[in-house]
C-alpha positions as CSV (number, residue, x, y, z in Angstrom):
1,M,130.6,58.6,48.3
2,E,127.7,60.8,47.1
3,A,126.4,63.1,49.8
4,Q,122.9,62.1,51.1
5,P,120.3,64.9,50.9
6,T,119.5,66.5,54.2
7,K,116.0,65.5,55.4
8,A,113.8,68.5,56.0
9,P,112.6,68.6,59.7
10,S,109.0,67.8,60.4
11,F,106.8,69.7,62.8
12,S,103.5,69.3,64.5
13,L,102.4,72.8,63.4
14,P,102.1,74.1,59.9
15,V,105.2,76.2,59.1
16,D,106.5,78.8,56.7
17,P,108.7,76.8,54.3
18,A,111.2,79.6,54.1
19,D,112.3,79.7,57.8
20,Q,110.1,77.0,59.5
21,K,108.3,79.5,61.7
22,A,104.9,78.3,62.8
23,T,101.9,79.8,60.9
24,E,99.4,78.7,63.6
25,F,99.4,79.3,67.3
26,R,98.0,76.6,69.6
27,P,98.5,77.7,73.2
28,F,97.3,74.5,74.7
29,S,99.8,72.3,72.8
30,I,103.2,71.5,74.0
31,A,104.5,70.2,70.7
32,P,108.2,70.9,70.2
33,P,109.9,73.1,69.2
34,H,107.4,76.0,68.7
35,M,104.9,75.5,71.4
36,R,107.4,74.1,73.9
37,A,109.4,77.3,73.5
38,F,106.2,79.3,74.0
39,H,105.4,77.6,77.4
40,L,109.0,77.8,78.6
41,A,109.2,81.4,77.6
42,W,106.1,82.6,79.4
43,L,106.7,80.5,82.5
44,S,110.2,81.7,82.9
45,L,109.2,85.3,82.6
46,F,106.2,84.7,84.9
47,S,108.7,83.7,87.6
48,C,110.6,86.9,87.1
49,F,107.5,89.0,87.5
50,F,106.5,87.0,90.5
51,S,109.9,87.7,92.1
52,T,110.0,91.4,91.2
53,F,106.5,92.1,92.5
54,S,106.6,89.8,95.5
55,I,107.8,92.7,97.6
56,P,105.1,95.4,97.2
57,P,102.2,93.3,98.7
58,L,104.2,92.9,101.9
59,V,105.4,96.5,102.1
60,A,102.8,97.3,104.8
61,I,104.5,94.8,107.1
62,I,108.1,95.3,105.9
63,R,107.9,99.1,106.5
64,Q,107.2,98.6,110.2
65,D,110.2,96.4,110.8
66,L,112.7,98.4,108.7
67,N,111.2,101.9,109.6
68,L,110.7,102.7,106.0
69,T,109.5,106.2,105.1
70,E,107.3,107.0,102.1
71,T,110.4,108.3,100.4
72,D,112.3,105.0,101.0
73,I,109.4,103.1,99.5
74,S,109.2,105.3,96.5
75,Y,113.0,105.1,95.9
76,A,112.8,101.3,96.2
77,G,110.0,101.3,93.5
78,I,112.2,103.4,91.2
79,A,115.2,101.2,91.9
80,S,113.2,98.1,90.9
81,F,112.6,99.5,87.4
82,A,116.0,101.3,87.1
83,G,117.6,97.9,87.5
84,S,116.0,96.6,84.3
85,I,116.6,99.6,82.0
86,F,120.2,98.7,81.0
87,S,119.6,95.0,81.3
88,R,116.6,95.1,78.9
89,F,118.5,97.2,76.4
90,A,121.5,94.9,76.6
91,M,119.4,91.7,76.4
92,G,118.5,92.5,72.8
93,P,122.0,92.3,71.3
94,V,122.8,89.4,73.7
95,C,119.9,87.5,72.2
96,D,121.2,88.3,68.7
97,L,124.5,86.8,69.7
98,V,123.8,83.7,71.8
99,G,120.0,83.2,71.4
100,P,117.1,83.7,73.7
101,R,117.4,80.4,75.6
102,V,120.9,80.9,77.1
103,A,120.3,84.6,77.6
104,S,117.0,84.1,79.5
105,A,118.2,81.2,81.7
106,T,121.5,82.9,82.6
107,L,119.8,86.1,83.7
108,S,117.2,84.2,85.8
109,L,120.0,82.2,87.6
110,L,122.0,85.3,88.2
111,T,119.1,87.2,89.8
112,A,117.4,84.5,91.8
113,P,119.9,85.0,94.7
114,A,118.9,88.7,94.7
115,I,115.3,87.9,95.7
116,L,116.5,85.3,98.2
117,S,118.6,88.0,99.9
118,M,115.4,89.7,101.0
119,C,115.8,87.3,104.0
120,L,118.8,89.3,105.1
121,V,117.5,92.8,104.6
122,S,117.9,94.9,107.7
123,S,117.9,98.6,106.6
124,P,116.2,100.9,104.2
125,N,119.4,101.1,102.0
126,S,119.6,97.3,101.8
127,F,115.9,97.1,100.9
128,I,116.4,99.6,98.0
129,L,119.5,97.7,96.8
130,V,117.6,94.4,96.7
131,R,114.8,95.9,94.7
132,F,117.3,97.3,92.3
133,L,119.0,93.9,91.8
134,V,115.8,91.9,91.5
135,G,114.6,94.3,88.8
136,F,117.3,93.1,86.5
137,S,115.3,89.9,86.0
138,L,112.6,91.8,84.1
139,A,115.0,91.9,81.1
140,N,113.8,88.4,80.4
141,F,110.9,90.0,78.8
142,V,113.1,90.9,75.8
143,A,114.2,87.3,75.5
144,N,110.6,86.2,75.7
145,Q,109.5,88.4,72.8
146,F,112.6,87.7,70.8
147,W,112.0,83.9,71.2
148,M,108.4,84.2,70.0
149,S,109.4,86.3,67.0
150,S,112.0,83.6,66.2
151,M,109.4,80.8,66.4
152,F,106.2,82.2,64.9
153,S,105.5,83.7,61.4
154,G,104.2,87.2,60.9
155,C,100.6,86.2,60.5
156,V,100.4,85.0,64.2
157,V,103.5,86.7,65.8
158,G,101.3,89.4,67.4
159,L,99.2,86.8,69.1
160,A,102.2,84.7,70.1
161,N,104.0,87.7,71.6
162,G,100.8,88.9,73.3
163,V,99.9,85.6,75.0
164,A,103.5,84.8,76.0
165,A,103.9,88.2,77.6
166,G,100.4,88.4,78.9
167,W,100.5,85.1,80.7
168,A,103.9,86.0,82.0
169,N,102.8,89.3,83.3
170,M,100.1,87.6,85.4
171,G,103.0,86.9,87.7
172,S,102.7,90.5,88.9
173,G,99.1,89.8,89.9
174,V,99.4,86.3,91.3
175,T,102.2,87.4,93.6
176,Q,100.0,90.2,95.0
177,M,97.6,87.5,96.2
178,V,100.0,84.7,97.0
179,M,102.7,86.4,99.0
180,P,100.3,87.6,101.8
181,L,99.0,84.0,101.9
182,I,102.5,82.6,102.2
183,Y,103.2,85.1,104.9
184,S,100.1,84.3,106.8
185,F,100.8,80.6,106.5
186,I,104.2,81.0,108.0
187,M,102.8,83.1,110.8
188,S,100.3,80.3,111.6
189,F,103.3,78.3,113.0
190,N,103.8,81.1,115.6
191,V,106.8,82.4,113.7
192,P,107.5,86.1,114.5
193,S,106.3,88.6,111.9
194,S,109.9,89.9,111.2
195,T,111.0,86.3,110.4
196,A,107.8,85.3,108.5
197,W,108.0,87.9,105.8
198,R,111.7,87.2,105.3
199,A,111.1,83.4,105.0
200,A,108.4,84.0,102.4
201,F,110.9,85.1,99.8
202,V,112.4,81.7,99.6
203,V,109.5,80.7,97.5
204,P,110.0,83.1,94.5
205,A,113.7,82.5,94.6
206,I,113.4,78.7,94.2
207,F,110.6,79.1,91.6
208,Q,112.8,81.4,89.4
209,A,115.8,79.1,89.6
210,L,113.7,76.1,88.6
211,T,112.2,77.7,85.6
212,A,115.7,78.8,84.4
213,I,116.9,75.2,84.6
214,M,113.9,74.0,82.6
215,V,114.6,76.6,79.8
216,L,118.2,75.3,79.5
217,A,117.2,71.6,79.6
218,Y,114.2,71.6,77.3
219,G,114.3,74.9,75.3
220,Q,115.3,75.4,71.6
221,D,116.3,78.8,70.2
222,L,115.0,78.3,66.6
223,P,112.7,75.9,64.8
224,T,115.9,74.4,63.2
225,G,118.0,74.2,66.4
226,N,120.0,76.2,68.9
227,Y,122.2,79.1,68.0
228,K,125.5,77.3,68.7
229,K,124.5,74.5,66.3
230,R,123.8,76.9,63.4
231,S,126.3,77.0,60.6
232,G,127.0,80.7,60.3
233,T,126.1,82.4,63.6
234,T,126.4,86.1,63.8
235,P,130.1,87.1,64.2
236,K,130.9,89.3,67.2
237,E,132.3,91.9,65.0
238,D,128.9,92.4,63.5
239,L,127.4,93.4,66.8
240,L,128.1,97.1,66.3
241,K,126.5,97.0,62.9
242,I,123.4,95.3,64.3
243,L,123.3,97.8,67.2
244,F,123.7,100.8,65.0
245,N,121.1,99.6,62.5
246,G,118.6,99.3,65.3
247,L,119.5,102.6,67.0
248,K,119.1,104.7,63.9
249,N,115.6,103.4,63.2
250,Y,113.3,106.2,64.5
251,R,110.3,103.8,64.7
252,G,112.0,101.9,67.5
253,W,112.3,105.1,69.5
254,I,108.6,106.0,69.1
255,L,107.6,102.4,70.0
256,A,109.8,102.7,73.1
257,L,108.1,105.9,74.1
258,A,104.6,104.4,73.6
259,Y,105.6,101.2,75.5
260,G,106.9,103.4,78.3
261,Y,103.4,104.7,78.8
262,S,101.6,101.4,78.4
263,F,103.7,98.8,80.0
264,G,105.6,101.4,82.1
265,V,102.3,102.6,83.5
266,E,101.3,98.9,84.2
267,L,104.6,98.4,86.1
268,T,104.0,101.6,88.1
269,T,100.4,100.6,88.9
270,D,101.6,97.1,90.0
271,N,104.0,98.8,92.4
272,I,101.5,101.2,94.1
273,I,98.0,99.6,93.7
274,A,98.0,97.3,96.8
275,Q,99.2,100.1,99.1
276,Y,96.8,102.5,97.4
277,F,93.8,100.4,98.3
278,Y,95.2,99.5,101.7
279,D,95.7,103.1,102.7
280,R,92.9,104.9,100.9
281,F,90.0,102.4,101.6
282,D,91.3,100.8,104.8
283,L,91.4,97.3,103.5
284,N,93.3,94.6,105.3
285,L,96.5,93.2,103.8
286,E,95.0,90.1,102.2
287,L,92.0,91.9,100.7
288,A,94.1,94.8,99.3
289,G,96.4,92.1,97.8
290,T,93.5,90.4,96.2
291,V,92.1,93.6,94.7
292,A,95.6,94.5,93.4
293,A,96.0,90.9,92.0
294,S,93.0,91.4,89.7
295,F,94.9,94.2,87.9
296,G,97.9,92.0,87.0
297,M,95.9,88.8,86.4
298,A,93.9,90.5,83.7
299,N,97.0,89.9,81.6
300,F,95.7,86.4,81.0
301,I,93.2,87.8,78.5
302,S,94.0,91.5,77.9
303,R,97.5,91.4,76.5
304,P,96.8,88.4,74.3
305,T,93.7,90.2,73.1
306,G,96.0,93.1,72.1
307,G,98.2,90.8,70.1
308,L,95.1,89.1,68.5
309,L,93.7,92.5,67.6
310,S,97.0,93.6,66.1
311,D,97.1,90.5,63.8
312,A,93.4,90.9,62.9
313,M,93.9,94.6,62.0
314,G,97.0,93.6,60.1
315,R,95.1,91.1,58.0
316,R,92.3,93.5,57.3
317,F,94.0,96.8,56.9
318,G,97.8,96.0,56.8
319,M,100.3,97.9,58.9
320,R,98.0,100.9,59.1
321,G,95.5,98.8,60.9
322,R,98.1,97.7,63.5
323,L,99.1,101.3,64.2
324,W,95.5,102.6,64.4
325,G,94.6,99.8,66.8
326,L,97.6,100.6,69.0
327,W,96.8,104.4,69.1
328,V,93.1,104.0,69.8
329,V,93.5,101.4,72.6
330,Q,96.3,103.2,74.4
331,T,94.4,106.5,74.2
332,V,91.3,104.8,75.8
333,A,93.6,103.4,78.5
334,G,94.9,106.9,79.2
335,L,91.4,108.3,79.7
336,L,90.5,105.4,82.1
337,C,93.7,106.1,84.1
338,V,92.6,109.7,84.5
339,L,89.2,108.5,85.6
340,L,90.7,106.0,88.1
341,G,92.2,108.9,90.1
342,R,88.9,110.7,90.2
343,V,86.7,108.0,91.5
344,N,86.1,108.1,95.3
345,S,84.2,104.9,96.1
346,L,85.8,101.5,96.6
347,W,83.7,99.6,94.1
348,G,83.8,102.3,91.6
349,S,87.6,102.3,91.8
350,I,87.7,98.5,91.4
351,V,85.5,98.6,88.3
352,V,87.5,101.4,86.7
353,M,90.8,99.7,87.6
354,C,89.7,96.5,85.9
355,C,88.7,98.3,82.7
356,F,91.9,100.3,82.8
357,S,93.9,97.1,83.2
358,V,92.3,95.5,80.1
359,F,93.1,98.5,77.9
360,V,96.6,99.3,79.1
361,Q,97.7,95.7,78.9
362,A,96.1,95.3,75.5
363,A,98.1,98.3,74.3
364,S,101.3,96.6,75.4
365,G,100.3,93.6,73.2
366,L,99.5,95.8,70.3
367,T,102.9,97.5,70.6
368,F,104.7,94.2,70.2
369,G,102.4,93.4,67.3
370,V,104.3,96.1,65.5
371,V,107.9,95.5,66.8
372,P,108.7,92.4,64.7
373,F,108.1,94.3,61.5
374,V,110.5,97.2,62.2
375,S,113.8,95.5,61.4
376,K,114.6,91.9,60.6
377,R,118.3,92.4,61.0
378,S,118.1,94.1,64.4
379,L,115.1,92.4,65.9
380,G,116.8,92.0,69.2
381,V,117.9,95.6,69.4
382,I,114.5,96.9,68.5
383,S,112.9,94.5,71.1
384,G,115.5,95.7,73.7
385,M,114.8,99.4,72.9
386,T,111.1,99.0,73.2
387,G,111.3,96.8,76.3
388,S,113.7,99.1,78.1
389,G,111.4,102.0,77.1
390,G,108.8,100.4,79.3
391,T,111.0,100.5,82.4
392,V,112.3,104.0,81.6
393,G,108.6,105.1,81.5
394,A,108.0,103.5,84.8
395,V,111.1,105.1,86.4
396,V,110.1,108.6,85.1
397,T,106.5,108.2,86.2
398,Q,107.4,106.9,89.6
399,L,110.0,109.6,90.1
400,L,107.8,112.5,89.0
401,L,104.5,111.4,90.5
402,F,104.9,108.8,93.2
403,S,108.0,110.0,95.1
404,G,107.5,111.7,98.4
405,N,104.3,113.5,99.3
406,K,104.2,116.1,96.5
407,Y,100.8,114.7,95.2
408,S,98.2,112.4,96.7
409,K,98.2,109.0,95.1
410,Q,94.8,109.6,93.4
411,T,96.0,112.9,91.9
412,S,99.2,111.2,90.7
413,I,97.2,108.4,89.0
414,S,95.2,111.0,87.1
415,L,98.3,112.8,86.0
416,M,99.8,109.5,84.9
417,G,96.8,109.1,82.6
418,I,97.5,112.6,81.1
419,M,101.1,111.6,80.4
420,M,99.8,108.5,78.6
421,L,97.6,110.5,76.3
422,I,100.5,112.9,75.4
423,C,103.1,110.1,74.8
424,T,100.7,108.1,72.6
425,L,100.5,110.9,70.0
426,P,103.9,110.2,68.3
427,I,102.5,106.8,67.1
428,T,100.9,108.9,64.4
429,L,104.4,109.7,63.0
430,I,105.4,106.1,62.4
431,Y,105.6,105.4,58.6
432,F,106.6,102.3,56.7
433,P,107.3,103.0,53.0
434,R,106.1,99.5,52.1
435,W,103.0,99.6,54.3
436,G,102.2,103.2,55.2
437,G,101.2,104.7,58.5
438,I,98.2,106.1,60.4
439,L,98.1,109.3,58.3
440,C,98.9,108.0,54.8
441,G,99.2,104.9,52.7
442,P,102.3,103.1,51.4
443,S,104.7,104.6,48.8
444,F,104.4,101.4,46.7
445,E,102.4,98.2,46.6
446,P,103.1,95.9,49.6
447,H,103.6,92.2,49.0
448,K,101.3,91.1,51.8
449,A,98.9,93.1,53.9
450,D,100.0,91.9,57.3
451,G,103.7,92.5,56.5
452,S,104.6,88.9,57.0
453,Y,107.0,89.0,54.0
454,H,109.9,91.3,53.2
455,L,110.4,92.8,56.6
456,L,112.5,95.9,56.8
457,E,116.2,95.3,57.0
């Protein structure tokens, strides 16, 4: 019998005919597979941020029960980031092999018991260990960005990456406000404080597990199906070639450094900001959590704005526009960070903190507006390198500036801003022969200004 022609899949969104990636981004649609993947990706990562940063807003209470010193708290903060350095780097190649859906859900299910184990913490060492294990869940960020880059075309991928990560990062802000409320609610039933804060961690654990199950049940890796259903998945023996191809690309290392001092600074601020306002301005636990929450919740707008700006600059000025936008926005963020540590009034600090949050989070979105164009073959590796760079930056910053009593927190915040300014400079060295860089134009005529065609191999 004569073979019947395969019917081309139909989609609710307009797509690129070459790979069926969506050429429009409609964040309030749930149309499968593109927009459904978007909502599952950000919600799953949101739950991981919620879990990871559910501990800092209760540290003022936890430290009394566990007799935590400032050094213990600092080491725990470092541990929470250290846990995700390797897992973020490894997540990239794993996504290349099995797809973002299975990779994301598996990690969430494996780390949900870690946050639940906060119920059993009884010593400083066990507290640090739990923060280390919970931090592994932040590697879901790499799967999130990989998934969006697999679903959306170059003309909107910056916006898709920015919104998916920005909405997810709100988890770090929402948990600053919600966890003290959960704790207070449990206390209202005359539950002892030492039991109430432990019981509060049941909520993030269940939330994280539920989102992982949703990703497995309703997600789809690619517009055309899941990885296991493709005819010609990447052979395992090609893993080393994919890995080496990504590691030898110097652009990935520069973006990792830049991300270490945009997203890494954001992570560090999430870790210390509630305690900073609690101690320096004598706010109560709920109010300090609410102020700190505004920093993380700005991600709803600021990181997507970074992605949108990257796409707009790409359409207008090509890759050079994307790079210029990243350098300028991150430099402004560094200056605001320096200023934040110099302001002595409560309301002044809140205003500067809010402005700082907008720029530093937008810089993260702008970084991942460039990442999808670095290497088509090793997209997962480059995403993993950049993502792990964020947590390496957080670990280094926390270790150098927020460990022990070497500096006051306000001095450390200003020094963190100076580090941002220095580590943003190498962006000027990124150069694409096809599209150019900040300092000079392309070596030959590009095919399309925003780089949506003919990505680097």
